[in-house]
PDB file of C-alpha atoms and ligand atoms in Angstrom:
ATOM      1  CA  UNK A  12      19.119  -6.154  25.724  1.00  0.00           C
ATOM      2  CA  UNK A  13      22.224  -6.455  23.544  1.00  0.00           C
ATOM      3  CA  UNK A  14      21.460  -4.925  19.966  1.00  0.00           C
ATOM      4  CA  UNK A  15      20.672  -8.065  17.473  1.00  0.00           C
ATOM      5  CA  UNK A  16      23.458  -6.588  14.658  1.00  0.00           C
ATOM      6  CA  UNK A  17      26.023  -4.215  15.803  1.00  0.00           C
ATOM      7  CA  UNK A  18      28.890  -2.507  12.981  1.00  0.00           C
ATOM      8  CA  UNK A  19      31.058  -0.133  14.657  1.00  0.00           C
ATOM      9  CA  UNK A  20      34.081   1.679  12.536  1.00  0.00           C
ATOM     10  CA  UNK A  21      33.581  -0.969   9.468  1.00  0.00           C
ATOM     11  CA  UNK A  22      35.964  -0.475   6.462  1.00  0.00           C
ATOM     12  CA  UNK A  23      36.597  -2.547   3.319  1.00  0.00           C
ATOM     13  CA  UNK A  24      39.022  -2.252   0.975  1.00  0.00           C
ATOM     14  CA  UNK A  25      40.001  -3.811  -2.249  1.00  0.00           C
ATOM     15  CA  UNK A  26      43.770  -3.603  -2.443  1.00  0.00           C
ATOM     16  CA  UNK A  27      43.618   0.396  -2.237  1.00  0.00           C
ATOM     17  CA  UNK A  28      40.554   0.577  -3.357  1.00  0.00           C
ATOM     18  CA  UNK A  29      38.292   1.632  -0.486  1.00  0.00           C
ATOM     19  CA  UNK A  30      34.408   0.268  -0.585  1.00  0.00           C
ATOM     20  CA  UNK A  31      33.481   1.138   2.862  1.00  0.00           C
ATOM     21  CA  UNK A  32      34.959   3.929   5.294  1.00  0.00           C
ATOM     22  CA  UNK A  33      33.476   3.790   8.709  1.00  0.00           C
ATOM     23  CA  UNK A  34      30.408   1.743   8.552  1.00  0.00           C
ATOM     24  CA  UNK A  35      27.963   1.879  11.982  1.00  0.00           C
ATOM     25  CA  UNK A  36      24.750  -0.044  12.494  1.00  0.00           C
ATOM     26  CA  UNK A  37      23.519  -0.759  15.580  1.00  0.00           C
ATOM     27  CA  UNK A  38      20.303  -3.192  14.660  1.00  0.00           C
ATOM     28  CA  UNK A  39      17.796  -4.775  17.611  1.00  0.00           C
ATOM     29  CA  UNK A  40      15.933  -7.885  16.721  1.00  0.00           C
ATOM     30  CA  UNK A  41      12.669  -7.429  15.069  1.00  0.00           C
ATOM     31  CA  UNK A  42      14.309  -4.864  13.055  1.00  0.00           C
ATOM     32  CA  UNK A  43      14.150  -4.280   9.121  1.00  0.00           C
ATOM     33  CA  UNK A  44      16.887  -2.424   8.035  1.00  0.00           C
ATOM     34  CA  UNK A  45      17.019  -1.908   4.569  1.00  0.00           C
ATOM     35  CA  UNK A  46      20.310  -0.596   2.618  1.00  0.00           C
ATOM     36  CA  UNK A  47      19.589   2.138  -0.619  1.00  0.00           C
ATOM     37  CA  UNK A  48      22.206   3.327  -3.385  1.00  0.00           C
ATOM     38  CA  UNK A  49      23.116   3.588  -6.583  1.00  0.00           C
ATOM     39  CA  UNK A  50      24.788  -0.036  -8.032  1.00  0.00           C
ATOM     40  CA  UNK A  51      27.997   0.122  -6.525  1.00  0.00           C
ATOM     41  CA  UNK A  52      27.865   1.652  -3.625  1.00  0.00           C
ATOM     42  CA  UNK A  53      29.314  -1.383  -1.533  1.00  0.00           C
ATOM     43  CA  UNK A  54      25.555  -3.110  -0.902  1.00  0.00           C
ATOM     44  CA  UNK A  55      26.227  -6.851  -1.640  1.00  0.00           C
ATOM     45  CA  UNK A  56      29.928  -6.106   0.133  1.00  0.00           C
ATOM     46  CA  UNK A  57      28.665  -4.739   3.366  1.00  0.00           C
ATOM     47  CA  UNK A  58      26.425  -8.216   3.670  1.00  0.00           C
ATOM     48  CA  UNK A  59      29.210 -10.285   2.120  1.00  0.00           C
ATOM     49  CA  UNK A  60      31.698  -8.978   5.248  1.00  0.00           C
ATOM     50  CA  UNK A  61      28.481  -8.753   7.452  1.00  0.00           C
ATOM     51  CA  UNK A  62      27.881 -12.715   6.170  1.00  0.00           C
ATOM     52  CA  UNK A  63      31.415 -13.518   6.736  1.00  0.00           C
ATOM     53  CA  UNK A  64      32.654 -14.135   3.174  1.00  0.00           C
ATOM     54  CA  UNK A  65      34.720 -11.170   2.751  1.00  0.00           C
ATOM     55  CA  UNK A  66      37.208  -9.996   5.412  1.00  0.00           C
ATOM     56  CA  UNK A  67      37.036  -6.678   6.216  1.00  0.00           C
ATOM     57  CA  UNK A  68      39.616  -4.450   6.450  1.00  0.00           C
ATOM     58  CA  UNK A  69      39.007  -2.379  10.257  1.00  0.00           C
ATOM     59  CA  UNK A  70      36.397  -2.556  12.978  1.00  0.00           C
ATOM     60  CA  UNK A  71      34.084  -4.719  14.511  1.00  0.00           C
ATOM     61  CA  UNK A  72      31.391  -6.587  14.075  1.00  0.00           C
ATOM     62  CA  UNK A  73      28.596  -8.339  16.227  1.00  0.00           C
ATOM     63  CA  UNK A  74      25.952 -10.227  16.150  1.00  0.00           C
ATOM     64  CA  UNK A  75      23.359 -11.344  18.734  1.00  0.00           C
ATOM     65  CA  UNK A  76      25.990  -9.585  21.460  1.00  0.00           C
ATOM     66  CA  UNK A  77      29.023 -11.573  20.711  1.00  0.00           C
ATOM     67  CA  UNK A  78      32.138 -10.286  18.564  1.00  0.00           C
ATOM     68  CA  UNK A  79      32.014 -12.035  15.776  1.00  0.00           C
ATOM     69  CA  UNK A  80      34.366  -9.915  13.433  1.00  0.00           C
ATOM     70  CA  UNK A  81      37.140 -13.152  13.274  1.00  0.00           C
ATOM     71  CA  UNK A  82      33.964 -16.179  13.631  1.00  0.00           C
ATOM     72  CA  UNK A  83      33.292 -18.139  10.116  1.00  0.00           C
ATOM     73  CA  UNK A  84      30.337 -17.690   8.037  1.00  0.00           C
ATOM     74  CA  UNK A  85      28.958 -21.074   8.902  1.00  0.00           C
ATOM     75  CA  UNK A  86      29.348 -20.219  13.067  1.00  0.00           C
ATOM     76  CA  UNK A  87      27.610 -16.550  12.806  1.00  0.00           C
ATOM     77  CA  UNK A  88      24.018 -17.762  13.075  1.00  0.00           C
ATOM     78  CA  UNK A  89      22.827 -16.268  10.200  1.00  0.00           C
ATOM     79  CA  UNK A  90      21.479 -16.824   6.514  1.00  0.00           C
ATOM     80  CA  UNK A  91      21.420 -15.268   3.066  1.00  0.00           C
ATOM     81  CA  UNK A  92      19.435 -15.302  -0.090  1.00  0.00           C
ATOM     82  CA  UNK A  93      21.851 -13.868  -2.620  1.00  0.00           C
ATOM     83  CA  UNK A  94      20.930 -12.207  -5.300  1.00  0.00           C
ATOM     84  CA  UNK A  95      21.278 -15.058  -7.737  1.00  0.00           C
ATOM     85  CA  UNK A  96      19.546 -17.579  -5.367  1.00  0.00           C
ATOM     86  CA  UNK A  97      22.425 -19.867  -5.888  1.00  0.00           C
ATOM     87  CA  UNK A  98      19.929 -22.655  -5.803  1.00  0.00           C
ATOM     88  CA  UNK A  99      21.865 -26.554  -6.546  1.00  0.00           C
ATOM     89  CA  UNK A 100      20.702 -27.086 -10.465  1.00  0.00           C
ATOM     90  CA  UNK A 101      20.102 -30.890 -10.087  1.00  0.00           C
ATOM     91  CA  UNK A 102      18.650 -31.221  -7.130  1.00  0.00           C
ATOM     92  CA  UNK A 103      14.267 -31.098  -6.567  1.00  0.00           C
ATOM     93  CA  UNK A 104      13.214 -27.757  -5.225  1.00  0.00           C
ATOM     94  CA  UNK A 105      12.352 -30.506  -1.515  1.00  0.00           C
ATOM     95  CA  UNK A 106      16.654 -31.775  -1.486  1.00  0.00           C
ATOM     96  CA  UNK A 107      17.402 -27.758  -1.870  1.00  0.00           C
ATOM     97  CA  UNK A 108      15.849 -26.355   1.057  1.00  0.00           C
ATOM     98  CA  UNK A 109      16.215 -29.514   3.028  1.00  0.00           C
ATOM     99  CA  UNK A 110      20.749 -30.357   1.931  1.00  0.00           C
ATOM    100  CA  UNK A 111      21.808 -27.696   4.633  1.00  0.00           C
ATOM    101  CA  UNK A 112      20.336 -29.559   6.952  1.00  0.00           C
ATOM    102  CA  UNK A 113      20.930 -32.738   5.933  1.00  0.00           C
ATOM    103  CA  UNK A 114      24.509 -31.284   6.624  1.00  0.00           C
ATOM    104  CA  UNK A 115      24.341 -30.559   9.618  1.00  0.00           C
ATOM    105  CA  UNK A 116      22.963 -33.845  10.351  1.00  0.00           C
ATOM    106  CA  UNK A 117      19.617 -32.738  11.237  1.00  0.00           C
ATOM    107  CA  UNK A 118      17.070 -35.754  11.896  1.00  0.00           C
ATOM    108  CA  UNK A 119      14.946 -36.787   9.621  1.00  0.00           C
ATOM    109  CA  UNK A 120      12.327 -36.073  10.496  1.00  0.00           C
ATOM    110  CA  UNK A 121      12.722 -32.818  11.641  1.00  0.00           C
ATOM    111  CA  UNK A 122      14.015 -32.126   8.240  1.00  0.00           C
ATOM    112  CA  UNK A 123      10.399 -33.272   6.800  1.00  0.00           C
ATOM    113  CA  UNK A 124       8.582 -31.267   9.661  1.00  0.00           C
ATOM    114  CA  UNK A 125      10.331 -27.800   8.304  1.00  0.00           C
ATOM    115  CA  UNK A 126      10.440 -27.835   4.889  1.00  0.00           C
ATOM    116  CA  UNK A 127       6.427 -29.236   5.345  1.00  0.00           C
ATOM    117  CA  UNK A 128       6.189 -25.218   7.032  1.00  0.00           C
ATOM    118  CA  UNK A 129       8.056 -23.468   4.673  1.00  0.00           C
ATOM    119  CA  UNK A 130       6.329 -24.659   1.928  1.00  0.00           C
ATOM    120  CA  UNK A 131       3.115 -23.738   3.435  1.00  0.00           C
ATOM    121  CA  UNK A 132       4.370 -20.760   4.217  1.00  0.00           C
ATOM    122  CA  UNK A 133       5.998 -19.825   0.501  1.00  0.00           C
ATOM    123  CA  UNK A 134       2.898 -21.505  -1.074  1.00  0.00           C
ATOM    124  CA  UNK A 135       5.794 -23.464  -2.862  1.00  0.00           C
ATOM    125  CA  UNK A 136       3.861 -27.129  -1.961  1.00  0.00           C
ATOM    126  CA  UNK A 137       3.551 -27.931  -5.426  1.00  0.00           C
ATOM    127  CA  UNK A 138       7.251 -27.770  -6.437  1.00  0.00           C
ATOM    128  CA  UNK A 139       9.412 -29.413  -4.685  1.00  0.00           C
ATOM    129  CA  UNK A 140       9.626 -31.904  -6.523  1.00  0.00           C
ATOM    130  CA  UNK A 141      11.247 -29.568  -9.251  1.00  0.00           C
ATOM    131  CA  UNK A 142      14.104 -28.585 -10.535  1.00  0.00           C
ATOM    132  CA  UNK A 143      15.353 -24.957 -10.281  1.00  0.00           C
ATOM    133  CA  UNK A 144      15.554 -24.742 -14.133  1.00  0.00           C
ATOM    134  CA  UNK A 145      11.867 -25.586 -13.783  1.00  0.00           C
ATOM    135  CA  UNK A 146      10.980 -22.813 -11.982  1.00  0.00           C
ATOM    136  CA  UNK A 147      10.180 -18.924 -13.230  1.00  0.00           C
ATOM    137  CA  UNK A 148      12.408 -16.864 -11.306  1.00  0.00           C
ATOM    138  CA  UNK A 149       9.736 -15.790  -8.841  1.00  0.00           C
ATOM    139  CA  UNK A 150       9.594 -19.258  -7.974  1.00  0.00           C
ATOM    140  CA  UNK A 151      13.249 -19.454  -7.822  1.00  0.00           C
ATOM    141  CA  UNK A 152      13.674 -16.800  -5.336  1.00  0.00           C
ATOM    142  CA  UNK A 153      10.630 -18.656  -2.724  1.00  0.00           C
ATOM    143  CA  UNK A 154      13.050 -21.731  -2.798  1.00  0.00           C
ATOM    144  CA  UNK A 155      15.864 -20.061  -1.796  1.00  0.00           C
ATOM    145  CA  UNK A 156      14.122 -17.993   0.709  1.00  0.00           C
ATOM    146  CA  UNK A 157      12.568 -21.179   1.907  1.00  0.00           C
ATOM    147  CA  UNK A 158      16.419 -22.346   2.267  1.00  0.00           C
ATOM    148  CA  UNK A 159      17.243 -19.613   4.587  1.00  0.00           C
ATOM    149  CA  UNK A 160      13.696 -19.686   6.909  1.00  0.00           C
ATOM    150  CA  UNK A 161      14.557 -23.969   7.474  1.00  0.00           C
ATOM    151  CA  UNK A 162      18.033 -21.839   8.840  1.00  0.00           C
ATOM    152  CA  UNK A 163      15.893 -20.397  12.524  1.00  0.00           C
ATOM    153  CA  UNK A 164      18.508 -17.590  11.948  1.00  0.00           C
ATOM    154  CA  UNK A 165      19.359 -14.263  14.257  1.00  0.00           C
ATOM    155  CA  UNK A 166      19.374 -12.292  10.925  1.00  0.00           C
ATOM    156  CA  UNK A 167      18.541 -12.728   7.665  1.00  0.00           C
ATOM    157  CA  UNK A 168      20.218 -11.008   4.643  1.00  0.00           C
ATOM    158  CA  UNK A 169      18.699 -10.398   1.617  1.00  0.00           C
ATOM    159  CA  UNK A 170      20.539  -8.686  -1.218  1.00  0.00           C
ATOM    160  CA  UNK A 171      18.792  -7.241  -3.992  1.00  0.00           C
ATOM    161  CA  UNK A 172      15.835  -9.806  -3.529  1.00  0.00           C
ATOM    162  CA  UNK A 173      13.002  -7.810  -6.084  1.00  0.00           C
ATOM    163  CA  UNK A 174      15.934  -7.175  -8.684  1.00  0.00           C
ATOM    164  CA  UNK A 175      15.192 -10.497 -10.459  1.00  0.00           C
ATOM    165  CA  UNK A 176      11.291 -10.108 -10.640  1.00  0.00           C
ATOM    166  CA  UNK A 177       8.376  -8.343 -12.656  1.00  0.00           C
ATOM    167  CA  UNK A 178       6.821  -6.018 -11.583  1.00  0.00           C
ATOM    168  CA  UNK A 179       4.043  -7.913 -11.049  1.00  0.00           C
ATOM    169  CA  UNK A 180       5.588 -10.538  -8.830  1.00  0.00           C
ATOM    170  CA  UNK A 181       7.581  -7.464  -7.536  1.00  0.00           C
ATOM    171  CA  UNK A 182       5.046  -6.728  -5.641  1.00  0.00           C
ATOM    172  CA  UNK A 183       3.835  -9.615  -4.755  1.00  0.00           C
ATOM    173  CA  UNK A 184       7.549 -10.462  -3.089  1.00  0.00           C
ATOM    174  CA  UNK A 185       7.119  -7.353  -1.671  1.00  0.00           C
ATOM    175  CA  UNK A 186       4.277  -7.833   0.292  1.00  0.00           C
ATOM    176  CA  UNK A 187       5.402 -11.870   1.263  1.00  0.00           C
ATOM    177  CA  UNK A 188       8.680 -10.137   2.651  1.00  0.00           C
ATOM    178  CA  UNK A 189       6.925  -8.077   4.808  1.00  0.00           C
ATOM    179  CA  UNK A 190       4.694 -10.387   6.675  1.00  0.00           C
ATOM    180  CA  UNK A 191       7.397 -12.728   6.553  1.00  0.00           C
ATOM    181  CA  UNK A 192       8.940 -10.624   8.908  1.00  0.00           C
ATOM    182  CA  UNK A 193       5.795  -9.628  11.176  1.00  0.00           C
ATOM    183  CA  UNK A 194       5.539 -13.725  11.014  1.00  0.00           C
ATOM    184  CA  UNK A 195       8.681 -14.064  12.212  1.00  0.00           C
ATOM    185  CA  UNK A 196       8.563 -12.747  15.586  1.00  0.00           C
ATOM    186  CA  UNK A 197      11.226 -12.001  17.792  1.00  0.00           C
ATOM    187  CA  UNK A 198      12.549 -15.244  18.725  1.00  0.00           C
ATOM    188  CA  UNK A 199      15.782 -13.872  20.628  1.00  0.00           C
ATOM    189  CA  UNK A 200      14.390 -10.772  21.937  1.00  0.00           C
ATOM    190  CA  UNK A 201      13.951 -12.615  25.547  1.00  0.00           C
TER     191      UNK A 201
HETATM  192  N1  LIG B  28      36.083  -8.672  -5.188  1.00  0.00           N
HETATM  193  C1  LIG B  28      36.522  -7.361  -5.961  1.00  0.00           C
HETATM  194  N2  LIG B  28      37.503  -6.884  -5.993  1.00  0.00           N
HETATM  195  C2  LIG B  28      37.660  -5.727  -6.112  1.00  0.00           C
HETATM  196  N3  LIG B  28      37.233  -4.858  -6.298  1.00  0.00           N
HETATM  197  C3  LIG B  28      35.673  -5.251  -6.044  1.00  0.00           C
HETATM  198  C4  LIG B  28      35.154  -6.897  -5.691  1.00  0.00           C
HETATM  199  N4  LIG B  28      33.660  -7.155  -5.192  1.00  0.00           N
HETATM  200  C5  LIG B  28      33.733  -5.690  -5.377  1.00  0.00           C
HETATM  201  N5  LIG B  28      34.346  -5.340  -5.682  1.00  0.00           N
HETATM  202  C6  LIG B  28      34.361  -3.225  -5.983  1.00  0.00           C
HETATM  203  O1  LIG B  28      33.296  -3.154  -4.715  1.00  0.00           O
HETATM  204  C7  LIG B  28      32.253  -1.541  -5.119  1.00  0.00           C
HETATM  205  C8  LIG B  28      30.999  -2.650  -4.517  1.00  0.00           C
HETATM  206  O2  LIG B  28      30.764  -3.058  -4.813  1.00  0.00           O
HETATM  207  P1  LIG B  28      29.388  -3.677  -4.874  1.00  0.00           P
HETATM  208  O3  LIG B  28      29.761  -4.381  -2.998  1.00  0.00           O
HETATM  209  O4  LIG B  28      29.483  -5.524  -5.366  1.00  0.00           O
HETATM  210  O5  LIG B  28      27.885  -2.980  -5.116  1.00  0.00           O
HETATM  211  P2  LIG B  28      26.281  -2.994  -5.250  1.00  0.00           P
HETATM  212  O6  LIG B  28      26.352  -4.151  -4.189  1.00  0.00           O
HETATM  213  O7  LIG B  28      26.195  -1.600  -4.472  1.00  0.00           O
HETATM  214  O8  LIG B  28      26.338  -2.410  -6.272  1.00  0.00           O
HETATM  215  C9  LIG B  28      32.450  -1.589  -6.801  1.00  0.00           C
HETATM  216  O9  LIG B  28      33.138  -0.963  -7.215  1.00  0.00           O
HETATM  217  C10 LIG B  28      32.718  -2.835  -6.937  1.00  0.00           C
HETATM  218  O10 LIG B  28      33.690  -2.851  -8.715  1.00  0.00           O
HETATM  219 MG1  LIG B  29      25.257  -5.650  -4.785  1.00  0.00          MG
END
């Protein structure tokens, strides 16, 4: 079984600025990897490289055993939750979550079933009709997570998922992310 994510000798430069130097990572399906480091050390850059939002300057990157080094972000089967959440401000919570499925041509009944499932999982059912501006930081965080969850991706990337939350919510979300990880199981390991 190939690792779900394999990074070999990855380099990332911005012009003459060397940001990532010889990064090597290998993680299996069901694994949980946390990147820790001071601000500016390159955590977001690495996530962006994995997601394909930034081209890499050297090395190789495989997902599910497939070379993804030059594959476009939409074809990498990755869901990313950004630090800023990047929700669509004019859309309701429900639309924010289903929009990606709509764009990909997923049929209506599947969209609704998936929405209901993640709304229940993240306990955001009462919020589905609201807009992002009418939500607290923690609620926005959950919506951003819901949007990622309906994707059913091979890999979830979370960029500082706890940084915008107050102390109490931080503890709650930490537990929630852990539960999420356990509940997702290992769908790609067989
Ligand atoms: N588009 C860019 N152009 C030039 N330098 C950048 C760019 N994006 C990030 N950097 C630099 O790359 C380094 C790593 O940034 P980043 O990955 O955002 O760090 P972290 O997420 O660990 O705080 C920083 O020094 C930052 O200034
Ligand atoms: Mg960052």
